[in-house]
PDB file of N, CA and C in Angstrom:
ATOM      1  N   MET A   1     -10.551  -1.950  -3.361  1.00 92.00           N
ATOM      2  CA  MET A   1     -10.687  -3.021  -2.450  1.00 92.00           C
ATOM      3  C   MET A   1      -9.160  -3.535  -2.314  1.00 92.00           C
ATOM      4  N   GLU A   2      -8.048  -3.842  -3.384  1.00 95.00           N
ATOM      5  CA  GLU A   2      -7.211  -3.992  -3.433  1.00 95.00           C
ATOM      6  C   GLU A   2      -5.825  -2.943  -2.973  1.00 95.00           C
ATOM      7  N   LYS A   3      -6.522  -1.939  -3.471  1.00 96.00           N
ATOM      8  CA  LYS A   3      -5.435  -0.744  -2.377  1.00 96.00           C
ATOM      9  C   LYS A   3      -5.484  -0.473  -1.507  1.00 96.00           C
ATOM     10  N   THR A   4      -6.606  -0.662  -0.108  1.00 96.00           N
ATOM     11  CA  THR A   4      -6.858  -0.684   0.549  1.00 96.00           C
ATOM     12  C   THR A   4      -6.304  -2.406   1.109  1.00 96.00           C
ATOM     13  N   VAL A   5      -6.088  -3.529   0.879  1.00 96.00           N
ATOM     14  CA  VAL A   5      -5.472  -4.326   1.536  1.00 96.00           C
ATOM     15  C   VAL A   5      -3.958  -4.102   1.131  1.00 96.00           C
ATOM     16  N   ARG A   6      -3.835  -4.071   0.287  1.00 96.00           N
ATOM     17  CA  ARG A   6      -2.200  -3.221  -0.187  1.00 96.00           C
ATOM     18  C   ARG A   6      -1.443  -2.340   1.007  1.00 96.00           C
ATOM     19  N   GLU A   7      -2.272  -1.208   1.352  1.00 96.00           N
ATOM     20  CA  GLU A   7      -2.133  -0.561   2.294  1.00 96.00           C
ATOM     21  C   GLU A   7      -2.056  -1.343   3.870  1.00 96.00           C
ATOM     22  N   ASP A   8      -3.003  -2.065   3.906  1.00 95.00           N
ATOM     23  CA  ASP A   8      -3.312  -2.459   5.364  1.00 95.00           C
ATOM     24  C   ASP A   8      -1.960  -3.901   5.097  1.00 95.00           C
ATOM     25  N   ILE A   9      -1.513  -4.673   4.471  1.00 95.00           N
ATOM     26  CA  ILE A   9      -0.602  -5.269   4.550  1.00 95.00           C
ATOM     27  C   ILE A   9       0.507  -4.357   4.798  1.00 95.00           C
ATOM     28  N   GLU A  10       0.852  -3.646   3.698  1.00 95.00           N
ATOM     29  CA  GLU A  10       2.233  -2.554   3.987  1.00 95.00           C
ATOM     30  C   GLU A  10       2.222  -2.516   5.362  1.00 95.00           C
ATOM     31  N   ALA A  11       1.124  -1.895   6.479  1.00 94.00           N
ATOM     32  CA  ALA A  11       1.589  -1.217   7.230  1.00 94.00           C
ATOM     33  C   ALA A  11       1.914  -2.366   8.522  1.00 94.00           C
ATOM     34  N   LEU A  12       1.926  -3.739   8.161  1.00 92.00           N
ATOM     35  CA  LEU A  12       2.209  -4.688   8.907  1.00 92.00           C
ATOM     36  C   LEU A  12       3.915  -4.795   9.034  1.00 92.00           C
ATOM     37  N   GLY A  13       4.718  -3.824   8.218  1.00 92.00           N
ATOM     38  CA  GLY A  13       6.142  -3.744   7.873  1.00 92.00           C
ATOM     39  C   GLY A  13       6.536  -5.183   6.790  1.00 92.00           C
ATOM     40  N   ALA A  14       7.891  -5.830   7.427  1.00 94.00           N
ATOM     41  CA  ALA A  14       8.363  -6.780   6.318  1.00 94.00           C
ATOM     42  C   ALA A  14       7.712  -7.741   6.072  1.00 94.00           C
ATOM     43  N   LEU A  15       7.480  -8.657   5.379  1.00 94.00           N
ATOM     44  CA  LEU A  15       6.846 -10.153   5.732  1.00 94.00           C
ATOM     45  C   LEU A  15       8.031 -11.054   5.353  1.00 94.00           C
ATOM     46  N   VAL A  16       7.647 -12.199   6.249  1.00 93.00           N
ATOM     47  CA  VAL A  16       8.568 -12.971   6.270  1.00 93.00           C
ATOM     48  C   VAL A  16       7.742 -14.375   6.117  1.00 93.00           C
ATOM     49  N   GLY A  17       9.008 -15.430   5.754  1.00 93.00           N
ATOM     50  CA  GLY A  17       8.406 -16.883   5.800  1.00 93.00           C
ATOM     51  C   GLY A  17       7.206 -17.117   4.585  1.00 93.00           C
ATOM     52  N   VAL A  18       6.090 -17.638   5.004  1.00 94.00           N
ATOM     53  CA  VAL A  18       5.148 -17.441   4.027  1.00 94.00           C
ATOM     54  C   VAL A  18       4.182 -16.156   3.561  1.00 94.00           C
ATOM     55  N   GLU A  19       4.511 -15.230   4.281  1.00 95.00           N
ATOM     56  CA  GLU A  19       3.034 -13.971   4.530  1.00 95.00           C
ATOM     57  C   GLU A  19       3.690 -13.440   3.186  1.00 95.00           C
ATOM     58  N   PRO A  20       4.788 -13.516   2.146  1.00 96.00           N
ATOM     59  CA  PRO A  20       4.600 -12.498   1.055  1.00 96.00           C
ATOM     60  C   PRO A  20       3.515 -13.787   0.204  1.00 96.00           C
ATOM     61  N   THR A  21       3.515 -14.975  -0.069  1.00 96.00           N
ATOM     62  CA  THR A  21       3.057 -15.521  -0.296  1.00 96.00           C
ATOM     63  C   THR A  21       1.011 -15.232   0.047  1.00 96.00           C
ATOM     64  N   LEU A  22       0.808 -15.486   1.151  1.00 96.00           N
ATOM     65  CA  LEU A  22      -0.297 -15.451   1.963  1.00 96.00           C
ATOM     66  C   LEU A  22      -1.043 -13.600   1.197  1.00 96.00           C
ATOM     67  N   ALA A  23       0.440 -12.357   1.083  1.00 97.00           N
ATOM     68  CA  ALA A  23      -0.606 -11.219   0.604  1.00 97.00           C
ATOM     69  C   ALA A  23      -0.713 -11.451  -0.783  1.00 97.00           C
ATOM     70  N   GLU A  24       0.242 -11.657  -2.048  1.00 97.00           N
ATOM     71  CA  GLU A  24       0.255 -11.955  -3.186  1.00 97.00           C
ATOM     72  C   GLU A  24      -1.620 -12.712  -3.284  1.00 97.00           C
ATOM     73  N   MET A  25      -1.747 -13.582  -2.228  1.00 97.00           N
ATOM     74  CA  MET A  25      -3.395 -14.252  -2.670  1.00 97.00           C
ATOM     75  C   MET A  25      -3.868 -13.270  -2.116  1.00 97.00           C
ATOM     76  N   ALA A  26      -3.977 -12.659  -1.037  1.00 97.00           N
ATOM     77  CA  ALA A  26      -4.947 -11.226  -0.397  1.00 97.00           C
ATOM     78  C   ALA A  26      -4.991 -10.278  -1.875  1.00 97.00           C
ATOM     79  N   PHE A  27      -3.696  -9.899  -2.093  1.00 97.00           N
ATOM     80  CA  PHE A  27      -4.127  -9.430  -3.138  1.00 97.00           C
ATOM     81  C   PHE A  27      -4.960  -9.315  -4.610  1.00 97.00           C
ATOM     82  N   ARG A  28      -4.470 -11.086  -4.989  1.00 97.00           N
ATOM     83  CA  ARG A  28      -5.356 -11.417  -6.254  1.00 97.00           C
ATOM     84  C   ARG A  28      -6.575 -11.553  -5.688  1.00 97.00           C
ATOM     85  N   LEU A  29      -7.271 -11.757  -4.821  1.00 97.00           N
ATOM     86  CA  LEU A  29      -8.572 -11.776  -3.790  1.00 97.00           C
ATOM     87  C   LEU A  29      -9.282 -10.426  -4.604  1.00 97.00           C
ATOM     88  N   ALA A  30      -8.370  -8.968  -3.604  1.00 97.00           N
ATOM     89  CA  ALA A  30      -8.966  -8.075  -3.776  1.00 97.00           C
ATOM     90  C   ALA A  30      -9.361  -7.835  -5.431  1.00 97.00           C
ATOM     91  N   ARG A  31      -8.225  -8.360  -6.441  1.00 97.00           N
ATOM     92  CA  ARG A  31      -8.520  -7.729  -7.462  1.00 97.00           C
ATOM     93  C   ARG A  31      -9.730  -8.483  -8.018  1.00 97.00           C
ATOM     94  N   ASP A  32      -9.763  -9.456  -7.606  1.00 96.00           N
ATOM     95  CA  ASP A  32     -11.323 -10.057  -8.609  1.00 96.00           C
ATOM     96  C   ASP A  32     -12.354  -9.687  -7.565  1.00 96.00           C
ATOM     97  N   ILE A  33     -12.424  -9.008  -6.449  1.00 95.00           N
ATOM     98  CA  ILE A  33     -13.402  -8.727  -5.463  1.00 95.00           C
ATOM     99  C   ILE A  33     -13.735  -7.026  -6.694  1.00 95.00           C
ATOM    100  N   ASP A  34     -12.711  -6.516  -6.904  1.00 96.00           N
ATOM    101  CA  ASP A  34     -12.756  -5.035  -7.890  1.00 96.00           C
ATOM    102  C   ASP A  34     -13.290  -5.431  -9.041  1.00 96.00           C
ATOM    103  N   ALA A  35     -13.082  -6.299  -9.677  1.00 95.00           N
ATOM    104  CA  ALA A  35     -13.600  -6.925 -10.978  1.00 95.00           C
ATOM    105  C   ALA A  35     -14.426  -7.198 -10.909  1.00 95.00           C
ATOM    106  N   GLY A  36     -15.630  -7.466  -9.902  1.00 94.00           N
ATOM    107  CA  GLY A  36     -16.850  -7.565  -9.974  1.00 94.00           C
ATOM    108  C   GLY A  36     -17.260  -8.805  -9.146  1.00 94.00           C
ATOM    109  N   GLY A  37     -16.469  -9.614  -8.845  1.00 90.00           N
ATOM    110  CA  GLY A  37     -16.629 -11.196  -8.475  1.00 90.00           C
ATOM    111  C   GLY A  37     -16.804 -12.437  -9.312  1.00 90.00           C
ATOM    112  N   GLY A  38     -16.666 -12.312 -10.709  1.00 85.00           N
ATOM    113  CA  GLY A  38     -16.890 -13.219 -11.215  1.00 85.00           C
ATOM    114  C   GLY A  38     -17.974 -13.906 -11.761  1.00 85.00           C
ATOM    115  N   ASP A  39     -18.311 -14.530 -12.671  1.00 87.00           N
ATOM    116  CA  ASP A  39     -19.639 -15.287 -12.482  1.00 87.00           C
ATOM    117  C   ASP A  39     -21.048 -14.233 -12.468  1.00 87.00           C
ATOM    118  N   ASP A  40     -21.046 -12.742 -13.100  1.00 89.00           N
ATOM    119  CA  ASP A  40     -21.872 -12.144 -12.937  1.00 89.00           C
ATOM    120  C   ASP A  40     -21.881 -11.607 -11.070  1.00 89.00           C
ATOM    121  N   GLY A  41     -21.064 -11.634 -10.944  1.00 88.00           N
ATOM    122  CA  GLY A  41     -20.912 -11.512  -9.677  1.00 88.00           C
ATOM    123  C   GLY A  41     -21.401 -12.756  -8.400  1.00 88.00           C
ATOM    124  N   ARG A  42     -21.882 -13.628  -8.686  1.00 93.00           N
ATOM    125  CA  ARG A  42     -22.246 -15.277  -8.214  1.00 93.00           C
ATOM    126  C   ARG A  42     -20.834 -15.191  -7.258  1.00 93.00           C
ATOM    127  N   LEU A  43     -19.923 -14.982  -7.268  1.00 94.00           N
ATOM    128  CA  LEU A  43     -18.696 -15.968  -6.915  1.00 94.00           C
ATOM    129  C   LEU A  43     -18.233 -14.907  -5.790  1.00 94.00           C
ATOM    130  N   MET A  44     -18.786 -13.244  -5.479  1.00 95.00           N
ATOM    131  CA  MET A  44     -18.551 -12.595  -4.442  1.00 95.00           C
ATOM    132  C   MET A  44     -18.273 -12.698  -3.288  1.00 95.00           C
ATOM    133  N   PRO A  45     -19.324 -14.200  -2.903  1.00 95.00           N
ATOM    134  CA  PRO A  45     -19.250 -14.387  -0.802  1.00 95.00           C
ATOM    135  C   PRO A  45     -18.101 -15.084  -0.694  1.00 95.00           C
ATOM    136  N   GLN A  46     -17.804 -15.865  -1.981  1.00 96.00           N
ATOM    137  CA  GLN A  46     -16.761 -17.141  -1.732  1.00 96.00           C
ATOM    138  C   GLN A  46     -15.464 -16.228  -1.856  1.00 96.00           C
ATOM    139  N   LEU A  47     -15.409 -14.804  -2.651  1.00 96.00           N
ATOM    140  CA  LEU A  47     -14.256 -14.235  -2.856  1.00 96.00           C
ATOM    141  C   LEU A  47     -14.048 -13.560  -0.971  1.00 96.00           C
ATOM    142  N   ASN A  48     -14.920 -13.186  -1.036  1.00 96.00           N
ATOM    143  CA  ASN A  48     -15.174 -12.554   0.529  1.00 96.00           C
ATOM    144  C   ASN A  48     -14.555 -12.906   1.264  1.00 96.00           C
ATOM    145  N   LYS A  49     -14.897 -14.258   1.604  1.00 97.00           N
ATOM    146  CA  LYS A  49     -14.915 -15.422   2.316  1.00 97.00           C
ATOM    147  C   LYS A  49     -13.598 -15.514   2.749  1.00 97.00           C
ATOM    148  N   GLU A  50     -13.046 -16.149   1.453  1.00 97.00           N
ATOM    149  CA  GLU A  50     -11.712 -16.320   0.790  1.00 97.00           C
ATOM    150  C   GLU A  50     -10.364 -15.286   1.535  1.00 97.00           C
ATOM    151  N   LEU A  51     -10.821 -14.041   1.240  1.00 97.00           N
ATOM    152  CA  LEU A  51      -9.692 -12.658   1.841  1.00 97.00           C
ATOM    153  C   LEU A  51      -9.789 -12.529   2.787  1.00 97.00           C
ATOM    154  N   ARG A  52     -10.859 -12.861   3.511  1.00 97.00           N
ATOM    155  CA  ARG A  52     -10.859 -12.852   4.831  1.00 97.00           C
ATOM    156  C   ARG A  52     -10.442 -13.737   5.996  1.00 97.00           C
ATOM    157  N   ALA A  53      -9.969 -14.899   5.003  1.00 97.00           N
ATOM    158  CA  ALA A  53      -9.537 -16.208   5.539  1.00 97.00           C
ATOM    159  C   ALA A  53      -8.179 -16.183   5.277  1.00 97.00           C
ATOM    160  N   THR A  54      -7.767 -15.348   4.748  1.00 97.00           N
ATOM    161  CA  THR A  54      -6.190 -15.109   3.882  1.00 97.00           C
ATOM    162  C   THR A  54      -5.396 -14.491   4.718  1.00 97.00           C
ATOM    163  N   LEU A  55      -6.596 -13.044   5.043  1.00 96.00           N
ATOM    164  CA  LEU A  55      -5.824 -12.332   5.839  1.00 96.00           C
ATOM    165  C   LEU A  55      -5.848 -12.235   7.087  1.00 96.00           C
ATOM    166  N   LYS A  56      -6.596 -13.275   7.682  1.00 96.00           N
ATOM    167  CA  LYS A  56      -6.383 -13.932   9.323  1.00 96.00           C
ATOM    168  C   LYS A  56      -5.250 -14.786   9.256  1.00 96.00           C
ATOM    169  N   GLN A  57      -5.332 -15.290   8.279  1.00 96.00           N
ATOM    170  CA  GLN A  57      -3.922 -16.297   8.028  1.00 96.00           C
ATOM    171  C   GLN A  57      -2.515 -15.295   8.301  1.00 96.00           C
ATOM    172  N   LEU A  58      -2.775 -14.262   7.315  1.00 94.00           N
ATOM    173  CA  LEU A  58      -1.308 -13.580   7.662  1.00 94.00           C
ATOM    174  C   LEU A  58      -1.275 -12.623   9.053  1.00 94.00           C
ATOM    175  N   VAL A  59      -2.344 -12.418   9.588  1.00 93.00           N
ATOM    176  CA  VAL A  59      -2.139 -11.762  10.858  1.00 93.00           C
ATOM    177  C   VAL A  59      -2.050 -12.464  12.002  1.00 93.00           C
ATOM    178  N   ASP A  60      -2.584 -13.643  12.068  1.00 93.00           N
ATOM    179  CA  ASP A  60      -2.536 -14.860  13.193  1.00 93.00           C
ATOM    180  C   ASP A  60      -0.969 -15.162  13.299  1.00 93.00           C
ATOM    181  N   GLY A  61      -0.528 -15.310  11.920  1.00 89.00           N
ATOM    182  CA  GLY A  61       1.213 -16.121  12.211  1.00 89.00           C
ATOM    183  C   GLY A  61       1.879 -15.151  12.215  1.00 89.00           C
ATOM    184  N   ARG A  62       1.664 -13.793  12.597  1.00 86.00           N
ATOM    185  CA  ARG A  62       2.919 -12.827  13.047  1.00 86.00           C
ATOM    186  C   ARG A  62       3.265 -12.844  14.327  1.00 86.00           C
ATOM    187  N   PRO A  63       4.594 -12.774  14.809  1.00 79.00           N
ATOM    188  CA  PRO A  63       5.350 -13.245  16.184  1.00 79.00           C
ATOM    189  C   PRO A  63       4.183 -12.144  16.544  1.00 79.00           C
ATOM    190  N   ALA A  64       3.698 -12.655  18.096  1.00 75.00           N
ATOM    191  CA  ALA A  64       3.279 -11.597  19.150  1.00 75.00           C
ATOM    192  C   ALA A  64       4.133 -10.239  19.679  1.00 75.00           C
ATOM    193  N   ASP A  65       3.920  -9.270  19.608  1.00 67.00           N
ATOM    194  CA  ASP A  65       4.618  -8.371  20.327  1.00 67.00           C
ATOM    195  C   ASP A  65       4.355  -8.015  22.071  1.00 67.00           C
ATOM    196  N   ASP A  66       4.943  -8.661  22.364  1.00 53.00           N
ATOM    197  CA  ASP A  66       5.367  -9.073  23.969  1.00 53.00           C
ATOM    198  C   ASP A  66       5.426  -7.607  24.924  1.00 53.00           C
ATOM    199  N   ASP A  67       5.477  -6.418  23.864  1.00 53.00           N
ATOM    200  CA  ASP A  67       5.924  -5.148  24.710  1.00 53.00           C
ATOM    201  C   ASP A  67       5.231  -4.603  25.380  1.00 53.00           C
ATOM    202  N   ASP A  68       4.580  -4.247  26.085  1.00 52.00           N
ATOM    203  CA  ASP A  68       3.399  -4.192  26.465  1.00 52.00           C
ATOM    204  C   ASP A  68       3.670  -2.593  26.947  1.00 52.00           C
ATOM    205  N   ASP A  69       4.836  -2.598  27.358  1.00 51.00           N
ATOM    206  CA  ASP A  69       5.499  -0.935  27.400  1.00 51.00           C
ATOM    207  C   ASP A  69       5.638  -0.281  26.634  1.00 51.00           C
ATOM    208  N   ASP A  70       4.398   1.288  26.438  1.00 54.00           N
ATOM    209  CA  ASP A  70       4.495   2.037  25.081  1.00 54.00           C
ATOM    210  C   ASP A  70       5.652   2.727  25.643  1.00 54.00           C
ATOM    211  N   LEU A  71       6.050   3.200  26.596  1.00 56.00           N
ATOM    212  CA  LEU A  71       6.999   4.020  26.775  1.00 56.00           C
ATOM    213  C   LEU A  71       8.435   3.924  27.157  1.00 56.00           C
ATOM    214  N   ALA A  72       8.373   2.476  27.064  1.00 55.00           N
ATOM    215  CA  ALA A  72      10.192   1.413  27.120  1.00 55.00           C
ATOM    216  C   ALA A  72      10.757   2.143  28.577  1.00 55.00           C
ATOM    217  N   ASP A  73       9.747   1.946  29.372  1.00 54.00           N
ATOM    218  CA  ASP A  73      10.076   2.081  30.764  1.00 54.00           C
ATOM    219  C   ASP A  73       9.100   1.209  31.882  1.00 54.00           C
ATOM    220  N   LEU A  74       9.478   0.447  31.531  1.00 56.00           N
ATOM    221  CA  LEU A  74       8.779  -0.774  32.413  1.00 56.00           C
ATOM    222  C   LEU A  74       9.714  -1.105  33.058  1.00 56.00           C
ATOM    223  N   ALA A  75       9.584  -1.360  34.600  1.00 53.00           N
ATOM    224  CA  ALA A  75      10.356  -1.652  35.387  1.00 53.00           C
ATOM    225  C   ALA A  75      11.494  -1.101  35.470  1.00 53.00           C
ATOM    226  N   THR A  76      11.836  -0.019  35.457  1.00 53.00           N
ATOM    227  CA  THR A  76      12.864   1.084  35.269  1.00 53.00           C
ATOM    228  C   THR A  76      12.298   1.755  37.084  1.00 53.00           C
ATOM    229  N   PRO A  77      13.135   1.429  37.802  1.00 54.00           N
ATOM    230  CA  PRO A  77      13.428   2.308  39.269  1.00 54.00           C
ATOM    231  C   PRO A  77      12.686   4.113  38.875  1.00 54.00           C
ATOM    232  N   GLU A  78      12.115   4.176  39.755  1.00 53.00           N
ATOM    233  CA  GLU A  78      11.789   5.676  39.724  1.00 53.00           C
ATOM    234  C   GLU A  78      12.583   6.367  40.647  1.00 53.00           C
TER     235      GLU A  78
END
């Protein structure tokens, strides 16, 4: 889980503001999940919920990419 979370966050690019802190929190939560969820696995649902919420905060806090033009030719006269 931690490896996947690290790869997903790395794909976001440079982290700014509170994003590094959120990323570290996500890594820790993923590590705890990988370790079995603590308390004989009873913490697994809470860890999953916290990881989802942390990742959502990280993604939702990123600036929107307003460039709808994948070809970079929007509004270019033909």
